[in-house]
Short mmCIF file of C-alpha atoms and ligand atoms in Angstrom, two decimals:
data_model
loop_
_atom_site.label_atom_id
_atom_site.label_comp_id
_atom_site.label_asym_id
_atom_site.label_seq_id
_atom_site.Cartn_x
_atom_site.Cartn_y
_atom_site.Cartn_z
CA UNK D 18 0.00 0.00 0.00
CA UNK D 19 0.93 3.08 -0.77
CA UNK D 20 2.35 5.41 2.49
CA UNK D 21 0.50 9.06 2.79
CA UNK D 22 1.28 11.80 1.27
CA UNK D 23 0.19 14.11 3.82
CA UNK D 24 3.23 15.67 4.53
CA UNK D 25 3.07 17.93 7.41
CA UNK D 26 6.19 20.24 8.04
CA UNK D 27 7.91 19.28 4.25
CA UNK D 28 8.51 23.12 3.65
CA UNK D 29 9.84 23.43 6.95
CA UNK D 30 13.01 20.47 5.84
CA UNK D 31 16.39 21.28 4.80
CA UNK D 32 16.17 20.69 1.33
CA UNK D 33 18.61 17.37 1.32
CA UNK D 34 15.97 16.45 4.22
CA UNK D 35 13.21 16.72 1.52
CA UNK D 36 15.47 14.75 -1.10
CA UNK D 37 16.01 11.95 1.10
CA UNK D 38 11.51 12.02 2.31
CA UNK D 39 10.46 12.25 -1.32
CA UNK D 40 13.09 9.00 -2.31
CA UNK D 41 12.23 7.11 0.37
CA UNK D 42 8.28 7.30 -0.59
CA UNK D 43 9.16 7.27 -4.10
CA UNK D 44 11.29 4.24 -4.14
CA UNK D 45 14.28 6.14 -5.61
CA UNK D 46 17.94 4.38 -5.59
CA UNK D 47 21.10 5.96 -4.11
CA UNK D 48 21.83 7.62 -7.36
CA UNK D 49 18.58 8.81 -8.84
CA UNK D 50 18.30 10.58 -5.26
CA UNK D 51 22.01 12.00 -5.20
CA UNK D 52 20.95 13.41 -9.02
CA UNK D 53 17.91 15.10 -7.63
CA UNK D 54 19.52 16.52 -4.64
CA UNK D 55 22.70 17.83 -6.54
CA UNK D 56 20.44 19.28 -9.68
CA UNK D 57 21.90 17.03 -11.95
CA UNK D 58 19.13 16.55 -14.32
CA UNK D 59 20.18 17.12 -18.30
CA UNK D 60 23.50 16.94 -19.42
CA UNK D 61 25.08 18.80 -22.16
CA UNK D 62 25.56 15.97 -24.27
CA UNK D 63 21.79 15.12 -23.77
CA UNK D 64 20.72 18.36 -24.48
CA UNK D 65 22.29 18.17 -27.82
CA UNK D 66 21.13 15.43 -29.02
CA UNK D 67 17.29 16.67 -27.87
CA UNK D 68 17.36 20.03 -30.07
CA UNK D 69 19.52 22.08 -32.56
CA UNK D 70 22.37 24.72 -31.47
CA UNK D 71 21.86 23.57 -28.16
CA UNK D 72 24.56 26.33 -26.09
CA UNK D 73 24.07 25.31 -22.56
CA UNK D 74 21.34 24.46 -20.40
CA UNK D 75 17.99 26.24 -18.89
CA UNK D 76 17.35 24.79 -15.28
CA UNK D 77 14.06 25.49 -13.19
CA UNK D 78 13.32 24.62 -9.90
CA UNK D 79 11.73 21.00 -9.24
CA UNK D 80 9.17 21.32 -6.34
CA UNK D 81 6.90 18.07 -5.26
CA UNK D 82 3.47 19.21 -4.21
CA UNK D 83 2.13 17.00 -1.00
CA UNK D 84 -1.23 16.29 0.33
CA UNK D 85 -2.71 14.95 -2.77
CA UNK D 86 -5.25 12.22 -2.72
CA UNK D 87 -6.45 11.23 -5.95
CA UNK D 88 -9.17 8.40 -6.74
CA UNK D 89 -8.10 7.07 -3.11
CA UNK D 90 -4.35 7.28 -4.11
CA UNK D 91 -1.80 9.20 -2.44
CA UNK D 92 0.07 10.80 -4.82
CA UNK D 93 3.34 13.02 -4.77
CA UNK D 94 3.33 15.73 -7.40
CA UNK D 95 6.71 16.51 -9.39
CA UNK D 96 6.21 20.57 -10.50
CA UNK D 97 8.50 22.70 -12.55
CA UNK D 98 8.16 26.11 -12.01
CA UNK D 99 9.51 29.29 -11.86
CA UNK D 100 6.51 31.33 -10.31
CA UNK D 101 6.59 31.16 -6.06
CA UNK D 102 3.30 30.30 -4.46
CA UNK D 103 2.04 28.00 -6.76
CA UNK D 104 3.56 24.44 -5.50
CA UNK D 105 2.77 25.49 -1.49
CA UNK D 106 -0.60 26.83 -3.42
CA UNK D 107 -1.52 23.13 -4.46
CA UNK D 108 -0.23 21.04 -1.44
CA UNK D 109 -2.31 23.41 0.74
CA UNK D 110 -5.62 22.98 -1.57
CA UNK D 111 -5.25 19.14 -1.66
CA UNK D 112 -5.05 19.64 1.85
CA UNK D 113 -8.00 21.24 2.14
CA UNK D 114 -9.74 18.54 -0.30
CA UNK D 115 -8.29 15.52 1.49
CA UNK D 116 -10.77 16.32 3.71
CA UNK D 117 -13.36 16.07 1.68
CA UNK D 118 -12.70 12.95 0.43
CA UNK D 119 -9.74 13.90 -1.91
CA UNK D 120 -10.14 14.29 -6.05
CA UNK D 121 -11.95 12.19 -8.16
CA UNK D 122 -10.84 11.56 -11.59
CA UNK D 123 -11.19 10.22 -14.84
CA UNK D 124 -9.66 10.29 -18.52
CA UNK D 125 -10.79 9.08 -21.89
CA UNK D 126 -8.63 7.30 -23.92
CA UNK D 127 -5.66 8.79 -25.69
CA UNK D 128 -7.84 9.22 -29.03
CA UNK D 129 -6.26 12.50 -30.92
CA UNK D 130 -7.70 13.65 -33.92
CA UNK D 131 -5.31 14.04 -37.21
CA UNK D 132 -6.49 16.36 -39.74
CA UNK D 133 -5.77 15.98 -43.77
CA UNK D 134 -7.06 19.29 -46.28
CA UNK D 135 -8.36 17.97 -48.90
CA UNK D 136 -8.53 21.01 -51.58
CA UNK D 137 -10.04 21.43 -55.25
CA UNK D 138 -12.44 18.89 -54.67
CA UNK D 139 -15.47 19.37 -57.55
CA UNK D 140 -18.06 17.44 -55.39
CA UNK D 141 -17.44 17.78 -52.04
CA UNK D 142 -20.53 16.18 -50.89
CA UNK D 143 -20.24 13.46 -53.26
CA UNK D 144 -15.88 13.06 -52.13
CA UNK D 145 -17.56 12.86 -48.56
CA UNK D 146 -19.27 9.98 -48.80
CA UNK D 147 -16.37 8.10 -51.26
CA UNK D 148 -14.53 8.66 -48.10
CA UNK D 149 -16.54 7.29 -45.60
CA UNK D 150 -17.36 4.40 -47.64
CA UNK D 151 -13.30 3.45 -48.02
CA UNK D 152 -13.52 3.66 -44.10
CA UNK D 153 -12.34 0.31 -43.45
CA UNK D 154 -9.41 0.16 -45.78
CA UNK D 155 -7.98 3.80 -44.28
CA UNK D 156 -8.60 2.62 -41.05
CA UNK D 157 -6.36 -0.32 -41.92
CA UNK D 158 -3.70 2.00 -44.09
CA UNK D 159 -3.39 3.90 -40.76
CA UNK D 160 -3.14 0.93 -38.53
CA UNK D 161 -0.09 0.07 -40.42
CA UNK D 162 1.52 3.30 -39.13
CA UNK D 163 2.96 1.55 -36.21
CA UNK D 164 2.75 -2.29 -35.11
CA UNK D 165 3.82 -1.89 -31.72
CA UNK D 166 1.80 0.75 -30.71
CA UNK D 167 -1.19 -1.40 -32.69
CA UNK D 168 -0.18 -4.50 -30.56
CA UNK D 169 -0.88 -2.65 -27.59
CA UNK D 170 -4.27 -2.10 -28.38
CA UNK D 171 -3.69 1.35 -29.87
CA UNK D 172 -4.89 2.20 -33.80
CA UNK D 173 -7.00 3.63 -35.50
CA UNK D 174 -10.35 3.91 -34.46
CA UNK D 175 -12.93 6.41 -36.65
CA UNK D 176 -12.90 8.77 -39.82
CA UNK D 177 -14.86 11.73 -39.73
CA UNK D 178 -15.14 13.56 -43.03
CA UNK D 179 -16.06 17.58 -42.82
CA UNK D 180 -16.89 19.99 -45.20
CA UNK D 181 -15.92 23.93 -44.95
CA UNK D 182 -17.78 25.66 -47.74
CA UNK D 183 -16.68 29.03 -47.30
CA UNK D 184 -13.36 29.56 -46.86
CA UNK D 185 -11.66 32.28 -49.08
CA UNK D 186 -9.83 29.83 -51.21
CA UNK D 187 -13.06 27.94 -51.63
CA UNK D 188 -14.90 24.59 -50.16
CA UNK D 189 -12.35 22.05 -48.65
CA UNK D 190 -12.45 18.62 -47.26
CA UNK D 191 -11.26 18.21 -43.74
CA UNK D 192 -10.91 14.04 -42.45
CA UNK D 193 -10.19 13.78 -39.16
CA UNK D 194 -9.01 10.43 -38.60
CA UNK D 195 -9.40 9.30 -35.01
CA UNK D 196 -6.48 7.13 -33.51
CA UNK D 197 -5.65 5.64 -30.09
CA UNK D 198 -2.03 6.38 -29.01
CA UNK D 199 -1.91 4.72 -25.73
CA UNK D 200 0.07 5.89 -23.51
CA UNK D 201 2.10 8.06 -25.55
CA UNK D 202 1.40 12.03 -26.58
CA UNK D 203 0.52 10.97 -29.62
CA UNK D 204 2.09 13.46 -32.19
CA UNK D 205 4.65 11.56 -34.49
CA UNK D 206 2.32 8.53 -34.87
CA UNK D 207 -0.69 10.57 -36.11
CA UNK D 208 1.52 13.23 -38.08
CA UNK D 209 2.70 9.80 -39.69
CA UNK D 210 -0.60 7.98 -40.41
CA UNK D 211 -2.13 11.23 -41.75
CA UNK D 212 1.03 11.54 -44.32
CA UNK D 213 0.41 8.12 -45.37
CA UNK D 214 -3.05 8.13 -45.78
CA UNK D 215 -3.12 11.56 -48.00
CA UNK D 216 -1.92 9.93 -51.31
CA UNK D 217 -4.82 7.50 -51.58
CA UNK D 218 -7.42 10.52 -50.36
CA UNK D 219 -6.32 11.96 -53.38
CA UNK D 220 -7.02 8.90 -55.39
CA UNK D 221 -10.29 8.66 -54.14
CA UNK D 222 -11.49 12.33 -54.64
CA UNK D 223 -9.30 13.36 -57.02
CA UNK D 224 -8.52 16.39 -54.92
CA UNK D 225 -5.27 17.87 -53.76
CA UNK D 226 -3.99 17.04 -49.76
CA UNK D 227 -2.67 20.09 -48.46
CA UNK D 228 -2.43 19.94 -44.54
CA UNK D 229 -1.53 17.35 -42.83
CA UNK D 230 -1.26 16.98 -39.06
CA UNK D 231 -2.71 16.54 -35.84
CA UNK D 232 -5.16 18.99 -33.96
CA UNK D 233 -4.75 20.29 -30.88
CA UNK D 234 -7.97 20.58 -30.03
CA UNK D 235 -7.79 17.12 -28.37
CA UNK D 236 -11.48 16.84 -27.54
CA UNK D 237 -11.78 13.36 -27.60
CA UNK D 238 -9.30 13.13 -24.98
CA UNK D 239 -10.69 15.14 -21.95
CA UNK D 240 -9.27 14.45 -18.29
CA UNK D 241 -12.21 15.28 -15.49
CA UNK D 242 -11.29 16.28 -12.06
CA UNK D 243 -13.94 16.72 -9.13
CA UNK D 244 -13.79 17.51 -4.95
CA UNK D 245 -15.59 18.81 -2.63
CA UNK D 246 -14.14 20.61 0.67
CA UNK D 247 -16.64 20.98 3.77
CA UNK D 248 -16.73 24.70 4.53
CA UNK D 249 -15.56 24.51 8.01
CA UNK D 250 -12.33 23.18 6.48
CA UNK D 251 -12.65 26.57 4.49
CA UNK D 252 -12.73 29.24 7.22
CA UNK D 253 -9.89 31.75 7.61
CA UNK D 254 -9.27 34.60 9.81
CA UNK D 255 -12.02 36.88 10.01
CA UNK D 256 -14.30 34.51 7.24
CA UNK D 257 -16.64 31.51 8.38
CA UNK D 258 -16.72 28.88 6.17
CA UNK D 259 -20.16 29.32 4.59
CA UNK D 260 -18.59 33.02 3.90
CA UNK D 261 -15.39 31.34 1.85
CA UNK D 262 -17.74 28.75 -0.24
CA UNK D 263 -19.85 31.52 -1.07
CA UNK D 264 -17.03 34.14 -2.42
CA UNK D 265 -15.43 31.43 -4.36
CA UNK D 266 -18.92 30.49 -6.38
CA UNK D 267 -19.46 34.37 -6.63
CA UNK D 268 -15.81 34.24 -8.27
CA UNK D 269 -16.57 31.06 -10.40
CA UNK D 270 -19.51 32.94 -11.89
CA UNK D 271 -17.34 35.66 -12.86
CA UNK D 272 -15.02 33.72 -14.27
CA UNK D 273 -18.06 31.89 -16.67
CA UNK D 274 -19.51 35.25 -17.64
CA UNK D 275 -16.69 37.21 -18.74
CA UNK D 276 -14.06 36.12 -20.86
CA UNK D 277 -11.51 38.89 -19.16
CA UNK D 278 -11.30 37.14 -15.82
CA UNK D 279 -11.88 33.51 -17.61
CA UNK D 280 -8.10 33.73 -19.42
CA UNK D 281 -7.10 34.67 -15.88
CA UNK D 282 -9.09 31.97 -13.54
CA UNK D 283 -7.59 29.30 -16.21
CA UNK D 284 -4.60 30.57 -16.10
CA UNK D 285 -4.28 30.29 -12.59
CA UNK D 286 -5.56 26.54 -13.86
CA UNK D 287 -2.37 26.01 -16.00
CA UNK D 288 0.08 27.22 -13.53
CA UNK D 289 -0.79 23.51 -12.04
CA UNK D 290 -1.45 21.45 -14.94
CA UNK D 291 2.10 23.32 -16.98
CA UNK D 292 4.16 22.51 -13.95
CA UNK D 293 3.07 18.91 -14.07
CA UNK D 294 2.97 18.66 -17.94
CA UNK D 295 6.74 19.96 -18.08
CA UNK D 296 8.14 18.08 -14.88
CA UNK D 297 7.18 15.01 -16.97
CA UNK D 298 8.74 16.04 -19.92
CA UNK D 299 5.46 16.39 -22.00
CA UNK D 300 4.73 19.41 -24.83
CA UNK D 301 3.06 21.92 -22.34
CA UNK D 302 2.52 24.04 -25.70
CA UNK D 303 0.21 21.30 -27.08
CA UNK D 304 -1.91 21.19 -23.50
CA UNK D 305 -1.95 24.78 -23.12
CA UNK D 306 -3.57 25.10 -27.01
CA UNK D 307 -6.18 22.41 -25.91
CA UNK D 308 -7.36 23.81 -22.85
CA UNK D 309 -7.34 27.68 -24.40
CA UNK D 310 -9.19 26.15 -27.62
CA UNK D 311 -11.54 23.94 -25.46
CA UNK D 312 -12.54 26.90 -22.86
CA UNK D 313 -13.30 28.60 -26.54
CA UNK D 314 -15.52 26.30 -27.94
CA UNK D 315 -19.25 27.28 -28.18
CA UNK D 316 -20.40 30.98 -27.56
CA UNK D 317 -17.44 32.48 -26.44
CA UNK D 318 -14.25 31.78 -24.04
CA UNK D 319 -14.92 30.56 -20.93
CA UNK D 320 -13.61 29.38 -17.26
CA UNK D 321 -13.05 25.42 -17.29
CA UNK D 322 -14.09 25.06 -14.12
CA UNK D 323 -17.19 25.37 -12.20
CA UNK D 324 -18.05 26.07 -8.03
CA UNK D 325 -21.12 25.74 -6.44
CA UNK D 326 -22.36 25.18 -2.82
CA UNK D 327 -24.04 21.22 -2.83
CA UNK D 328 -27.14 20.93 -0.81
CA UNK D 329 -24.61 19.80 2.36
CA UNK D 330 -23.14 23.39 1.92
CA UNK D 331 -20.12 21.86 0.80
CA UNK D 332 -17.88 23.77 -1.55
CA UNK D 333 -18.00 21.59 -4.87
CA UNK D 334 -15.51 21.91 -7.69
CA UNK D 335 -14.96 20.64 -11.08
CA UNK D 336 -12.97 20.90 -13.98
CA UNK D 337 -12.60 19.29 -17.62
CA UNK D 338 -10.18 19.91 -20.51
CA UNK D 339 -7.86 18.11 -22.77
CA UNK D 340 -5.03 16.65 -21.56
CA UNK D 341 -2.69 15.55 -24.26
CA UNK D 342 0.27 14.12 -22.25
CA UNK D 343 2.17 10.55 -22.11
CA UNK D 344 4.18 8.17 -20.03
CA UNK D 345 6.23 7.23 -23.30
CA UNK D 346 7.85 9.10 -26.45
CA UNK D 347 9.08 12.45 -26.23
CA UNK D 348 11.20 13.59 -23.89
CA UNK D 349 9.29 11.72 -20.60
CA UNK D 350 11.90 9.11 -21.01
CA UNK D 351 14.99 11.35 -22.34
CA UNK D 352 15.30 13.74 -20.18
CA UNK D 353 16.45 11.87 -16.87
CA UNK D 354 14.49 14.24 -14.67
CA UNK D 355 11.08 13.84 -16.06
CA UNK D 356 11.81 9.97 -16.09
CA UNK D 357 12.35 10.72 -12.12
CA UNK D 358 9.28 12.92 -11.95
CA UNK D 359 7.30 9.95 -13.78
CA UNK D 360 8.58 7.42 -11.36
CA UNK D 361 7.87 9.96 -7.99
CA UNK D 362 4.33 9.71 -9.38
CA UNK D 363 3.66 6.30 -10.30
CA UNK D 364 1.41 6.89 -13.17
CA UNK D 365 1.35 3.55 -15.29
CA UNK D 366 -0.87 4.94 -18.34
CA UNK D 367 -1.03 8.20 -19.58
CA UNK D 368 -4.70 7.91 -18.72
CA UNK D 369 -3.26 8.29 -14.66
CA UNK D 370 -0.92 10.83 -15.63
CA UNK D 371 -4.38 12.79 -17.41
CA UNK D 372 -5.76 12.35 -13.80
CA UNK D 373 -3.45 13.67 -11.99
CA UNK D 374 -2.44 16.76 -13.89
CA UNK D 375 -6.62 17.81 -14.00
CA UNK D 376 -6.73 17.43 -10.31
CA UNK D 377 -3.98 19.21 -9.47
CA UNK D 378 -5.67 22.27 -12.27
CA UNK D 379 -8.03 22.05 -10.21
CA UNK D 380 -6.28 22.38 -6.57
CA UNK D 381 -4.58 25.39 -7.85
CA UNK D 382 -7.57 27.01 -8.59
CA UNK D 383 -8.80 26.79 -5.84
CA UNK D 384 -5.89 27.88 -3.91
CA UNK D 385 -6.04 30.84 -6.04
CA UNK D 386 -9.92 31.85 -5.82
CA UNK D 387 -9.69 31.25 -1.88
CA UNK D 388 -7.08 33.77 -1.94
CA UNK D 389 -8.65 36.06 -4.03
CA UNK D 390 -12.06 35.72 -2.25
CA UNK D 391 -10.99 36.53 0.97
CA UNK D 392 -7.24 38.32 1.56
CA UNK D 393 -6.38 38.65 -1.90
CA UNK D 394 -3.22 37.00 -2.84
CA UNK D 395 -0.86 40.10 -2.44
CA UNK D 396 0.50 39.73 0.73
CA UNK D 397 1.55 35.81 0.64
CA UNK D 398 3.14 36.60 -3.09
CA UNK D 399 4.77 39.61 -1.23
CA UNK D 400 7.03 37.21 0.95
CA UNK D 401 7.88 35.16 -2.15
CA UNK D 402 8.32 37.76 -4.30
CA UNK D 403 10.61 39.62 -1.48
CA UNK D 404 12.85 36.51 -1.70
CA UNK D 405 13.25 36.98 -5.45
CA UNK D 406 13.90 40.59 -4.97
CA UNK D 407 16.78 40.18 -2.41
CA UNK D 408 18.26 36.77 -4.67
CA UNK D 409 18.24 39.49 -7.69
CA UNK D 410 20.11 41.95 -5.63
CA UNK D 411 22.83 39.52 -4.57
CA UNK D 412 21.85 38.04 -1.39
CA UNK D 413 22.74 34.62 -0.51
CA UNK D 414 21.77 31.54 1.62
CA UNK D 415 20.72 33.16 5.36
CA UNK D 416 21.21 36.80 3.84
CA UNK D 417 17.79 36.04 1.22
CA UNK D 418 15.68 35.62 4.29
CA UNK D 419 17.12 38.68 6.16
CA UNK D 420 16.63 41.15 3.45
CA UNK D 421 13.22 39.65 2.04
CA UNK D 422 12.22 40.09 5.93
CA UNK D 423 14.04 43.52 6.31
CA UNK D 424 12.35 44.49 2.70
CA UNK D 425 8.76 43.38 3.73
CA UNK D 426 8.76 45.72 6.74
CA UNK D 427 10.03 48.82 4.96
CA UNK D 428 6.62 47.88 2.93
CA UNK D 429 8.10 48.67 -0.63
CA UNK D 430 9.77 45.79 -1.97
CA UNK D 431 11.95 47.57 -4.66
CA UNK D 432 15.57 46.02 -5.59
CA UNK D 433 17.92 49.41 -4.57
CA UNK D 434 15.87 48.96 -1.23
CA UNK D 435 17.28 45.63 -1.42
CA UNK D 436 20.95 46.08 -1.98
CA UNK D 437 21.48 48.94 0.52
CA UNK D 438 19.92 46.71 2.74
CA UNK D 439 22.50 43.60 1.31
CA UNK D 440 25.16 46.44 2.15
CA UNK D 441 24.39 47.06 5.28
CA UNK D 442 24.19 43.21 6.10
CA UNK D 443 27.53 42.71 4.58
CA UNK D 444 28.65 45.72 6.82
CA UNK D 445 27.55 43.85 10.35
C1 MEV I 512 -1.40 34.02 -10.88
O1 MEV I 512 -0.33 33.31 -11.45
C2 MEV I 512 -2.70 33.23 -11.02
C3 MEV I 512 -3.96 33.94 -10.54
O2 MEV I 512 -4.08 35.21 -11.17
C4 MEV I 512 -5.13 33.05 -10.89
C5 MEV I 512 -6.49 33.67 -10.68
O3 MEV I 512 -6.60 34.92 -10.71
O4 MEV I 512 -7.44 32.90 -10.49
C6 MEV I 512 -3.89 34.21 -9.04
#
């Protein structure tokens, strides 16, 4: 069974301290821990071999997020990120949720759609159904894209054939072929199958493939988060619980009414899901186009998540939205640190690895709206942002805390306050 992850007092840990916590829950050997602890992730040589004119390395901090329980799991939650607030943001939501229950989660399968243009078409009604009716033998063409991936129960699974009759350059054909990519991102297999399966398109229609590539509107493959969180769990300072749920659904229906504070509610949604998406290695460019695309769909753009008081008074969250992310391919198994990150969360399908980056969308949002709806989030970004002031200015180790603190009180946190305060510490 798996040991908690209700870590009480893991910010409080010399960071070795955490090291040696997260690699005893996580399993990790003797060396996998030493390359965590030492920020030995990449290597040059690695690096190279990943992109073009690779000059060096760009290194961001690796924080774990605690606390989360997820489908009755306790799960440890690898996040890359640059921004303060955000991993102590989630650990302290799944807090919060744990005692409701903790997240629950699903994911569809990995089905992304590919896309072919199909241009100069004289019948596009008439090429539609030709296409649909060769169904079976693309669906096989495809399958032949990659036999391992087809051996694991991946493939193709469903042609859809539309037409868009008024585009400037005239009607064209769009097929969307549907395929399964198991537990992998999915890109390079459906970029391939839709390549292959253009020249006999043509055949069939007699039209021209233009386009040809997958969508990132990966609808088919949404991830669903839920929770609730009792209010009493929910009061803070001067608010009562029942005060907190209600602020946060007054927030949520901002957030669905106007698209202004939508992009920023799901951005606060993304600071989770990114951190996750690039800890692992995954394209956090493809994820952030689905979920910006998705919240767009319809009439207008939109928050992808919803909170509402249940008829227990409970504070009940949800959220939905593509996640297009893998356990295999890519760099999840390249890049030695998001291998690590994969392990520390024991995701076995990229199905678990959908679940666990919606639910922690979710806890950040809601660490961000209960901020927002009662103290506003300035003064805890203050303290982390006073660290990053004094860093910038030069401080180091026990000096960062001494200025940030010294900074803080003066009430402007501006970097000259911070070096003539770094001076004077250097003086003592
Ligand atoms: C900041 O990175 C994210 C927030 O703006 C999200 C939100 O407003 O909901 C705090």
């Amino acid at each position: 069974m798996t040991p908690s992850s209700r870590f009480t007092g893991f910010y409080e840990l010399p960071l070795a301290d955490r090291v040696e916590r997260v690699a005893q829950w996580a399993d990790l050997s003797t060396a996998e821990a030493t390359a965590l602890g030492r920020g030995m992730g990449l290597d040059l040589a690695r690096a190279d071999d990943m992109i073009e004119n690779v000059i060096g390395l760009h290194a961001l901090p690796l924080g774990i997020a605690v606390n989360f329980l997820i489908n009755g799991r306790d799960v440890l939650v690898p996040m890359a990120i640059e921004e303060p607030s955000v991993v102590a943001g989630a650990s302290f939501a799944a807090k919060l949720v744990r005692a409701g229950g903790g997240f629950q989660a699903t994911a569809a399968p990995s089905e992304m759609i590919g896309q072919i243009q199909v241009l100069n078409v004289a019948d596009p009604h008439s090429a539609r159904f030709d296409i649909l009716a060769a169904r079976e033998e693309l669906l096989a063409l495809a399958d032949e894209t990659d036999p391992l991936l087809l051996r694991l129960g991946g493939g193709a699974r469903e042609l859809e054939v539309r037409i868009l009759s008024a585009t400037p350059v005239g009607p064209m054909l769009i097929v969307h072929l549907i395929f399964d990519c198991r537990d992998a991102m999915g890109a390079n297999v459906v970029n391939t199958a839709c390549e292959s399966l253009a020249p006999r398109i043509e055949e069939i229609t007699g039209g021209r493939t233009r386009l040809r590539i997958l969508s990132n509107l990966a609808d088919r493959r949404l991830a669903r988060a839920r929770c609730r969180v009792p209010a009493e769990a929910l009061a803070f300072q001067g608010f009562s619980g029942e005060e907190v749920v209600q602020n946060i659904v007054d927030a949520s229906a901002f957030a669905a009414a106007d698209p202004y504070r939508a992009a920023t509610h799901n951005k606060g949604i993304m600071n989770g899901v990114d951190a996750v998406v690039l800890a692992t290695g995954n394209d956090w460019r493809a994820v952030e186009a689905g979920a910006h695309a998705y919240a767009g769909r319809g009439r207008g753009y939109r928050s992808l998540s919803t909170w509402a008081q249940d008829v227990r008074g409970e504070l009940a969250g949800t959220l939905e939205m593509p996640v297009a992310a893998g356990i295999v391919g890519g760099a999840t198994q390249v890049h030695p640190t998001a291998r690590l990150a994969l392990k520390i969360l024991g995701a076995e399908t990229a199905q678990e690895l959908a679940q666990v980056i919606v639910a922690v969308g979710l806890a950040q949002n809601l660490a961000a709206l209960r901020a927002l709806a009662t103290e506003g989030i300035q003064r805890g970004h203050m303290q982390l942002h006073a660290r990053q002031v004094a860093m910038a200015a030069g401080a180091q180790g026990q000096e960062i805390r001494q200025v940030a603190e010294a900074l803080i009180e003066r009430g402007e946190i501006r970097q000259d306050h911070a070096a003539a305060i770094l001076e004077d510490v250097h003086g003592e």
